[in-house]
Every structure is written in C-alpha cells, then in structure tokens.
Amino acid sequence: MRLVPIAAVALLTTALLSGCDHGAGSPTTDPILRPPGASESATATATASPDSSAPAFVVISAHGVGVGATNSRQLIDIPYTTDIATAAAQFSTTIGVQPTVTPVPATACAAATATYDWGGIKFSTDALSAGLGDPAFFVSATAAATRSGLEVDAHGQTVGTSLTDLLAHVPGSVSGDRGDGYIEALIDPQDGGAWGVIMHIQDGAVSDFAAPGYYLTGHGTCG
C-alpha cells in the first residue's frame, strides 16, 4: 500500500512527458526484492517511479544483509563473510548514511574491533562463529526502521511483529523457550534448523533480531 502514491505520481509524470522521448534506457538485470508488505502488482507498478532507485529497506537473511530500492531492485547484498570494516563501508555508501563507530578492545576471545550502528541496525563481531558459515560480522536489528527511515525486516518480519503472525506467515519458522520465559523464534533455518535469523520474543512480539545465530543451543562464552 505504501507504493501506491509513488505509482500514481509515475503515471501522471508519464502522461505529461509523453512528447519528450529521450530514448530507451539501459536494461536492468538486478534481482527483485520484495519490500515489507508489498504485493507483486504493487512492486511492478512502483518500477515506473522516477525516484524508485532510492534506498528504501534493509533485508536480513541467514547469509547476508541486503538493501533494496523503492522499486524493489537489490542495490547491494553483503555476505557475512565480508570483513566488518568493508561491510560497513559498503552499507554506508549504499544507504548514504554514516554509522556511529564504537571501538571494541581486544579480549581473550577476539582481537580488537568496532561496532557500526546506523540506529536500528548494527554490525558487530562475535567470537562464537564456528558452524555459522564462517561469518566475519553479525547484524542485529533493534527497530522496525533505521534512524534514516529505511525499513528493516527478515522475511517480512520485523520488530513489533507478533509471534503468532510470524509463525503463521514464514514457512519453516519455529519457536522455543530458552528458559525463564525467554522465547526465541528461528526463521531462514540452516543445517536442519541449527541456525539462521534469530528473533527474540518479548510479551508475544519481536523485540529484536540478529543473524547469523544459533537457535536455542550453542550460547555461552568462549573457552
């Protein structure tokens, strides 16, 4: 529904400029990402917008984090195997917003590094990465949008989504109690459900989520 006004403006603009043909543009081969809640028809209509190449949403999966435009074209996809500083630079360039960088001193578990925070989404490192596809960085989301207004979701689910809705609309999703009422949900499961995108549930709804992460087991501290 949020793409309908964009489509209307695009149609009006096409009518006004019908006599000014500047020639066909270059073909686009970028894959299509569905923005949160958008139907296929709305997505197709939005591609006519002259402003549709602007960053609009962030999609988190078990293997990487991507940025999509208003027209649902993928602007960038950053695998978690990318060095964190490189990943942060690529992400910042794509969305046009610089992060808040916080140095993290070395510990017995890991070398010195830093976290990169765009408000609502953050890149960090973690010593407990074995079995998660050898990630060089992790992403966590604490809000439904970044401070610059980009929507943040994982398979259409975001902060504030109810657990009931998540389980009903994401094939393969599961949830479990880690104890003391602390509930996790797993989406985009990998290796038979061992890890993927971990949604943390509080009061029946997603409070935050992160990837890649272990589901229920494997939590702890380095040896």
PDB file of C-alpha atoms in Angstrom:
ATOM      1  CA  MET A   1       0.000   0.000   0.000  1.00  0.00           C
ATOM      2  CA  ARG A   2       2.907   2.377   0.675  1.00  0.00           C
ATOM      3  CA  LEU A   3       3.903   2.164  -3.006  1.00  0.00           C
ATOM      4  CA  VAL A   4       0.520   3.254  -4.464  1.00  0.00           C
ATOM      5  CA  PRO A   5       1.181   7.047  -4.230  1.00  0.00           C
ATOM      6  CA  ILE A   6       4.515   6.531  -5.964  1.00  0.00           C
ATOM      7  CA  ALA A   7       2.797   4.662  -8.808  1.00  0.00           C
ATOM      8  CA  ALA A   8       0.194   7.446  -9.184  1.00  0.00           C
ATOM      9  CA  VAL A   9       2.891  10.118  -9.482  1.00  0.00           C
ATOM     10  CA  ALA A  10       4.740   7.976 -12.026  1.00  0.00           C
ATOM     11  CA  LEU A  11       1.635   7.595 -14.228  1.00  0.00           C
ATOM     12  CA  LEU A  12       0.923  11.351 -14.131  1.00  0.00           C
ATOM     13  CA  THR A  13       4.544  12.128 -14.996  1.00  0.00           C
ATOM     14  CA  THR A  14       4.423   9.709 -17.946  1.00  0.00           C
ATOM     15  CA  ALA A  15       1.319  11.469 -19.333  1.00  0.00           C
ATOM     16  CA  LEU A  16       2.862  14.940 -19.059  1.00  0.00           C
ATOM     17  CA  LEU A  17       6.135  13.922 -20.724  1.00  0.00           C
ATOM     18  CA  SER A  18       4.735  11.670 -23.454  1.00  0.00           C
ATOM     19  CA  GLY A  19       6.003  14.066 -26.113  1.00  0.00           C
ATOM     20  CA  CYS A  20       9.564  14.162 -24.773  1.00  0.00           C
ATOM     21  CA  ASP A  21      11.122  10.783 -25.544  1.00  0.00           C
ATOM     22  CA  HIS A  22      14.812  10.724 -24.625  1.00  0.00           C
ATOM     23  CA  GLY A  23      15.307   7.164 -25.824  1.00  0.00           C
ATOM     24  CA  ALA A  24      15.308   3.792 -24.117  1.00  0.00           C
ATOM     25  CA  GLY A  25      17.396   3.393 -21.013  1.00  0.00           C
ATOM     26  CA  SER A  26      19.848   0.620 -20.259  1.00  0.00           C
ATOM     27  CA  PRO A  27      18.258  -2.736 -19.348  1.00  0.00           C
ATOM     28  CA  THR A  28      18.248  -3.576 -15.647  1.00  0.00           C
ATOM     29  CA  THR A  29      19.413  -7.010 -14.545  1.00  0.00           C
ATOM     30  CA  ASP A  30      19.295  -6.508 -10.790  1.00  0.00           C
ATOM     31  CA  PRO A  31      17.267  -9.095  -8.872  1.00  0.00           C
ATOM     32  CA  ILE A  32      13.976  -8.008  -7.352  1.00  0.00           C
ATOM     33  CA  LEU A  33      13.497  -7.850  -3.588  1.00  0.00           C
ATOM     34  CA  ARG A  34      10.018  -7.507  -2.126  1.00  0.00           C
ATOM     35  CA  PRO A  35       9.795  -4.632   0.358  1.00  0.00           C
ATOM     36  CA  PRO A  36       7.958  -5.499   3.579  1.00  0.00           C
ATOM     37  CA  GLY A  37       4.250  -5.994   2.895  1.00  0.00           C
ATOM     38  CA  ALA A  38       4.348  -5.215  -0.833  1.00  0.00           C
ATOM     39  CA  SER A  39       2.351  -7.296  -3.313  1.00  0.00           C
ATOM     40  CA  GLU A  40       3.746  -8.316  -6.698  1.00  0.00           C
ATOM     41  CA  SER A  41       1.384  -5.947  -8.530  1.00  0.00           C
ATOM     42  CA  ALA A  42       2.348  -3.006  -6.321  1.00  0.00           C
ATOM     43  CA  THR A  43       6.027  -3.830  -6.765  1.00  0.00           C
ATOM     44  CA  ALA A  44       5.695  -3.965 -10.543  1.00  0.00           C
ATOM     45  CA  THR A  45       3.832  -0.646 -10.654  1.00  0.00           C
ATOM     46  CA  ALA A  46       6.457   1.051  -8.496  1.00  0.00           C
ATOM     47  CA  THR A  47       9.202   0.420 -11.077  1.00  0.00           C
ATOM     48  CA  ALA A  48       7.766   3.289 -13.142  1.00  0.00           C
ATOM     49  CA  SER A  49       8.624   5.871 -10.482  1.00  0.00           C
ATOM     50  CA  PRO A  50      11.412   8.319 -11.399  1.00  0.00           C
ATOM     51  CA  ASP A  51      12.575   8.227  -7.753  1.00  0.00           C
ATOM     52  CA  SER A  52      12.369   4.452  -7.405  1.00  0.00           C
ATOM     53  CA  SER A  53      16.119   3.806  -7.257  1.00  0.00           C
ATOM     54  CA  ALA A  54      16.489   5.366  -3.785  1.00  0.00           C
ATOM     55  CA  PRO A  55      17.281   3.029  -0.849  1.00  0.00           C
ATOM     56  CA  ALA A  56      14.052   2.093   0.938  1.00  0.00           C
ATOM     57  CA  PHE A  57      14.527  -1.053   3.012  1.00  0.00           C
ATOM     58  CA  VAL A  58      17.039  -3.485   4.509  1.00  0.00           C
ATOM     59  CA  VAL A  59      16.560  -7.251   4.330  1.00  0.00           C
ATOM     60  CA  ILE A  60      18.383  -9.539   6.763  1.00  0.00           C
ATOM     61  CA  SER A  61      18.851 -13.239   5.975  1.00  0.00           C
ATOM     62  CA  ALA A  62      20.910 -16.094   7.379  1.00  0.00           C
ATOM     63  CA  HIS A  63      23.722 -15.438   4.881  1.00  0.00           C
ATOM     64  CA  GLY A  64      23.867 -11.676   4.432  1.00  0.00           C
ATOM     65  CA  VAL A  65      22.253  -8.281   4.615  1.00  0.00           C
ATOM     66  CA  GLY A  66      20.828  -6.523   1.560  1.00  0.00           C
ATOM     67  CA  VAL A  67      19.470  -3.099   0.681  1.00  0.00           C
ATOM     68  CA  GLY A  68      16.542  -2.685  -1.685  1.00  0.00           C
ATOM     69  CA  ALA A  69      15.217   0.327  -3.554  1.00  0.00           C
ATOM     70  CA  THR A  70      11.661   1.631  -3.710  1.00  0.00           C
ATOM     71  CA  ASN A  71      11.194  -0.302  -6.946  1.00  0.00           C
ATOM     72  CA  SER A  72      12.365  -3.475  -5.116  1.00  0.00           C
ATOM     73  CA  ARG A  73      15.620  -3.690  -7.066  1.00  0.00           C
ATOM     74  CA  GLN A  74      18.505  -5.003  -4.986  1.00  0.00           C
ATOM     75  CA  LEU A  75      21.108  -2.284  -4.536  1.00  0.00           C
ATOM     76  CA  ILE A  76      23.612  -4.404  -2.636  1.00  0.00           C
ATOM     77  CA  ASP A  77      23.917  -7.767  -0.884  1.00  0.00           C
ATOM     78  CA  ILE A  78      26.705  -8.137   1.665  1.00  0.00           C
ATOM     79  CA  PRO A  79      27.620 -11.691   2.763  1.00  0.00           C
ATOM     80  CA  TYR A  80      28.558 -12.137   6.415  1.00  0.00           C
ATOM     81  CA  THR A  81      31.936 -13.447   5.238  1.00  0.00           C
ATOM     82  CA  THR A  82      32.879  -9.846   4.316  1.00  0.00           C
ATOM     83  CA  ASP A  83      35.358  -8.081   6.600  1.00  0.00           C
ATOM     84  CA  ILE A  84      33.323  -5.924   9.001  1.00  0.00           C
ATOM     85  CA  ALA A  85      35.038  -2.635   8.085  1.00  0.00           C
ATOM     86  CA  THR A  86      34.493  -3.322   4.386  1.00  0.00           C
ATOM     87  CA  ALA A  87      30.893  -4.381   5.006  1.00  0.00           C
ATOM     88  CA  ALA A  88      30.199  -1.214   6.989  1.00  0.00           C
ATOM     89  CA  ALA A  89      31.730   0.985   4.281  1.00  0.00           C
ATOM     90  CA  GLN A  90      29.674  -0.725   1.554  1.00  0.00           C
ATOM     91  CA  PHE A  91      26.472  -0.451   3.565  1.00  0.00           C
ATOM     92  CA  SER A  92      27.087   3.216   4.405  1.00  0.00           C
ATOM     93  CA  THR A  93      27.794   4.118   0.786  1.00  0.00           C
ATOM     94  CA  THR A  94      24.646   2.356  -0.382  1.00  0.00           C
ATOM     95  CA  ILE A  95      22.251   3.993   2.085  1.00  0.00           C
ATOM     96  CA  GLY A  96      24.057   7.345   2.161  1.00  0.00           C
ATOM     97  CA  VAL A  97      24.336   7.451   5.956  1.00  0.00           C
ATOM     98  CA  GLN A  98      27.475   7.141   8.063  1.00  0.00           C
ATOM     99  CA  PRO A  99      27.346   4.944  11.202  1.00  0.00           C
ATOM    100  CA  THR A 100      28.252   5.648  14.776  1.00  0.00           C
ATOM    101  CA  VAL A 101      31.503   3.732  15.258  1.00  0.00           C
ATOM    102  CA  THR A 102      32.351   2.382  18.716  1.00  0.00           C
ATOM    103  CA  PRO A 103      35.778   0.773  19.288  1.00  0.00           C
ATOM    104  CA  VAL A 104      35.757  -2.643  20.978  1.00  0.00           C
ATOM    105  CA  PRO A 105      39.006  -3.582  22.767  1.00  0.00           C
ATOM    106  CA  ALA A 106      40.624  -6.985  22.367  1.00  0.00           C
ATOM    107  CA  THR A 107      39.638  -9.798  24.729  1.00  0.00           C
ATOM    108  CA  ALA A 108      40.758 -13.361  25.365  1.00  0.00           C
ATOM    109  CA  CYS A 109      38.195 -14.378  22.751  1.00  0.00           C
ATOM    110  CA  ALA A 110      38.807 -11.902  19.939  1.00  0.00           C
ATOM    111  CA  ALA A 111      41.030  -9.187  18.541  1.00  0.00           C
ATOM    112  CA  ALA A 112      40.162  -5.507  18.839  1.00  0.00           C
ATOM    113  CA  THR A 113      37.367  -4.424  16.508  1.00  0.00           C
ATOM    114  CA  ALA A 114      34.464  -1.961  16.405  1.00  0.00           C
ATOM    115  CA  THR A 115      30.687  -1.839  16.122  1.00  0.00           C
ATOM    116  CA  TYR A 116      28.932   0.156  13.421  1.00  0.00           C
ATOM    117  CA  ASP A 117      25.493   1.485  14.292  1.00  0.00           C
ATOM    118  CA  TRP A 118      23.040   3.244  11.944  1.00  0.00           C
ATOM    119  CA  GLY A 119      20.282   3.460  14.540  1.00  0.00           C
ATOM    120  CA  GLY A 120      18.017   0.426  14.435  1.00  0.00           C
ATOM    121  CA  ILE A 121      20.626  -1.777  12.777  1.00  0.00           C
ATOM    122  CA  LYS A 122      24.163  -2.590  13.880  1.00  0.00           C
ATOM    123  CA  PHE A 123      27.146  -4.584  12.599  1.00  0.00           C
ATOM    124  CA  SER A 124      29.390  -6.290  15.154  1.00  0.00           C
ATOM    125  CA  THR A 125      31.736  -9.259  15.585  1.00  0.00           C
ATOM    126  CA  ASP A 126      31.402 -12.320  17.789  1.00  0.00           C
ATOM    127  CA  ALA A 127      33.905 -14.936  18.884  1.00  0.00           C
ATOM    128  CA  LEU A 128      31.267 -17.692  18.762  1.00  0.00           C
ATOM    129  CA  SER A 129      31.038 -18.125  14.998  1.00  0.00           C
ATOM    130  CA  ALA A 130      32.012 -21.760  14.361  1.00  0.00           C
ATOM    131  CA  GLY A 131      29.308 -23.579  12.418  1.00  0.00           C
ATOM    132  CA  LEU A 132      27.583 -20.386  11.262  1.00  0.00           C
ATOM    133  CA  GLY A 133      29.110 -20.248   7.793  1.00  0.00           C
ATOM    134  CA  ASP A 134      32.335 -18.580   8.977  1.00  0.00           C
ATOM    135  CA  PRO A 135      30.917 -15.048   9.358  1.00  0.00           C
ATOM    136  CA  ALA A 136      33.247 -12.079   9.714  1.00  0.00           C
ATOM    137  CA  PHE A 137      30.464  -9.905  11.090  1.00  0.00           C
ATOM    138  CA  PHE A 138      26.959 -10.151  12.521  1.00  0.00           C
ATOM    139  CA  VAL A 139      23.958  -7.893  12.099  1.00  0.00           C
ATOM    140  CA  SER A 140      21.351  -7.046  14.720  1.00  0.00           C
ATOM    141  CA  ALA A 141      18.125  -5.067  14.379  1.00  0.00           C
ATOM    142  CA  THR A 142      16.512  -3.269  17.302  1.00  0.00           C
ATOM    143  CA  ALA A 143      13.828  -1.266  15.490  1.00  0.00           C
ATOM    144  CA  ALA A 144      11.466  -1.582  12.546  1.00  0.00           C
ATOM    145  CA  ALA A 145      13.419   1.155  10.745  1.00  0.00           C
ATOM    146  CA  THR A 146      16.834   2.793  10.803  1.00  0.00           C
ATOM    147  CA  ARG A 147      17.196   6.353  12.073  1.00  0.00           C
ATOM    148  CA  SER A 148      17.246   7.478   8.422  1.00  0.00           C
ATOM    149  CA  GLY A 149      13.876   5.799   7.780  1.00  0.00           C
ATOM    150  CA  LEU A 150      14.820   2.575   5.964  1.00  0.00           C
ATOM    151  CA  GLU A 151      12.537  -0.331   6.869  1.00  0.00           C
ATOM    152  CA  VAL A 152      14.356  -3.320   8.400  1.00  0.00           C
ATOM    153  CA  ASP A 153      12.939  -6.824   8.109  1.00  0.00           C
ATOM    154  CA  ALA A 154      13.748 -10.510   7.778  1.00  0.00           C
ATOM    155  CA  HIS A 155      11.365 -12.462   5.536  1.00  0.00           C
ATOM    156  CA  GLY A 156       8.786  -9.717   6.026  1.00  0.00           C
ATOM    157  CA  GLN A 157       9.030  -9.903   9.823  1.00  0.00           C
ATOM    158  CA  THR A 158      10.325  -7.025  11.908  1.00  0.00           C
ATOM    159  CA  VAL A 159      10.442  -5.560  15.402  1.00  0.00           C
ATOM    160  CA  GLY A 160       6.860  -5.461  16.683  1.00  0.00           C
ATOM    161  CA  THR A 161       5.617  -8.429  14.638  1.00  0.00           C
ATOM    162  CA  SER A 162       3.654 -10.823  16.824  1.00  0.00           C
ATOM    163  CA  LEU A 163       4.994 -14.336  17.301  1.00  0.00           C
ATOM    164  CA  THR A 164       1.651 -15.717  16.129  1.00  0.00           C
ATOM    165  CA  ASP A 165       1.866 -13.776  12.882  1.00  0.00           C
ATOM    166  CA  LEU A 166       5.494 -14.760  12.354  1.00  0.00           C
ATOM    167  CA  LEU A 167       4.822 -18.481  12.745  1.00  0.00           C
ATOM    168  CA  ALA A 168       1.756 -18.265  10.512  1.00  0.00           C
ATOM    169  CA  HIS A 169       3.400 -16.451   7.612  1.00  0.00           C
ATOM    170  CA  VAL A 170       7.006 -17.650   7.442  1.00  0.00           C
ATOM    171  CA  PRO A 171       7.366 -21.231   6.148  1.00  0.00           C
ATOM    172  CA  GLY A 172       9.799 -23.249   8.237  1.00  0.00           C
ATOM    173  CA  SER A 173       9.754 -20.868  11.194  1.00  0.00           C
ATOM    174  CA  VAL A 174       9.726 -22.338  14.698  1.00  0.00           C
ATOM    175  CA  SER A 175       9.883 -21.020  18.254  1.00  0.00           C
ATOM    176  CA  GLY A 176      11.079 -22.337  21.579  1.00  0.00           C
ATOM    177  CA  ASP A 177      11.545 -21.400  25.219  1.00  0.00           C
ATOM    178  CA  ARG A 178      15.151 -20.979  26.338  1.00  0.00           C
ATOM    179  CA  GLY A 179      14.061 -20.846  29.961  1.00  0.00           C
ATOM    180  CA  ASP A 180      12.801 -18.196  32.338  1.00  0.00           C
ATOM    181  CA  GLY A 181      10.206 -17.268  29.760  1.00  0.00           C
ATOM    182  CA  TYR A 182      12.824 -16.169  27.234  1.00  0.00           C
ATOM    183  CA  ILE A 183      11.481 -17.144  23.817  1.00  0.00           C
ATOM    184  CA  GLU A 184      13.352 -17.328  20.524  1.00  0.00           C
ATOM    185  CA  ALA A 185      11.989 -17.848  17.031  1.00  0.00           C
ATOM    186  CA  LEU A 186      14.043 -19.119  14.103  1.00  0.00           C
ATOM    187  CA  ILE A 187      13.475 -18.066  10.506  1.00  0.00           C
ATOM    188  CA  ASP A 188      15.537 -18.799   7.379  1.00  0.00           C
ATOM    189  CA  PRO A 189      16.720 -22.041   9.058  1.00  0.00           C
ATOM    190  CA  GLN A 190      20.067 -23.588   8.068  1.00  0.00           C
ATOM    191  CA  ASP A 191      21.597 -27.024   8.663  1.00  0.00           C
ATOM    192  CA  GLY A 192      18.333 -28.624   9.731  1.00  0.00           C
ATOM    193  CA  GLY A 193      17.314 -25.716  11.937  1.00  0.00           C
ATOM    194  CA  ALA A 194      20.593 -25.364  13.822  1.00  0.00           C
ATOM    195  CA  TRP A 195      20.999 -21.675  12.994  1.00  0.00           C
ATOM    196  CA  GLY A 196      19.613 -18.809  10.965  1.00  0.00           C
ATOM    197  CA  VAL A 197      17.939 -15.489  11.753  1.00  0.00           C
ATOM    198  CA  ILE A 198      17.095 -15.408  15.465  1.00  0.00           C
ATOM    199  CA  MET A 199      14.048 -13.385  16.517  1.00  0.00           C
ATOM    200  CA  HIS A 200      13.874 -12.559  20.236  1.00  0.00           C
ATOM    201  CA  ILE A 201      10.319 -12.544  21.575  1.00  0.00           C
ATOM    202  CA  GLN A 202       9.122 -10.423  24.464  1.00  0.00           C
ATOM    203  CA  ASP A 203       5.460 -10.094  25.509  1.00  0.00           C
ATOM    204  CA  GLY A 204       4.412 -12.085  22.445  1.00  0.00           C
ATOM    205  CA  ALA A 205       6.154  -9.927  19.829  1.00  0.00           C
ATOM    206  CA  VAL A 206       9.591  -9.497  18.258  1.00  0.00           C
ATOM    207  CA  SER A 207      11.737  -7.171  20.380  1.00  0.00           C
ATOM    208  CA  ASP A 208      14.892  -7.503  18.243  1.00  0.00           C
ATOM    209  CA  PHE A 209      16.549  -9.976  15.894  1.00  0.00           C
ATOM    210  CA  ALA A 210      20.028 -10.964  14.749  1.00  0.00           C
ATOM    211  CA  ALA A 211      21.871 -13.097  12.206  1.00  0.00           C
ATOM    212  CA  PRO A 212      23.555 -15.398  11.800  1.00  0.00           C
ATOM    213  CA  GLY A 213      22.837 -17.017  15.157  1.00  0.00           C
ATOM    214  CA  TYR A 214      22.372 -20.374  16.826  1.00  0.00           C
ATOM    215  CA  TYR A 215      18.838 -21.461  17.662  1.00  0.00           C
ATOM    216  CA  LEU A 216      18.376 -22.267  21.369  1.00  0.00           C
ATOM    217  CA  THR A 217      21.697 -24.140  21.707  1.00  0.00           C
ATOM    218  CA  GLY A 218      25.301 -23.037  21.365  1.00  0.00           C
ATOM    219  CA  HIS A 219      25.007 -19.919  23.517  1.00  0.00           C
ATOM    220  CA  GLY A 220      27.742 -19.273  26.022  1.00  0.00           C
ATOM    221  CA  THR A 221      31.212 -17.793  26.366  1.00  0.00           C
ATOM    222  CA  CYS A 222      34.473 -18.662  24.695  1.00  0.00           C
ATOM    223  CA  GLY A 223      36.675 -21.249  26.339  1.00  0.00           C
TER     224      GLY A 223
END
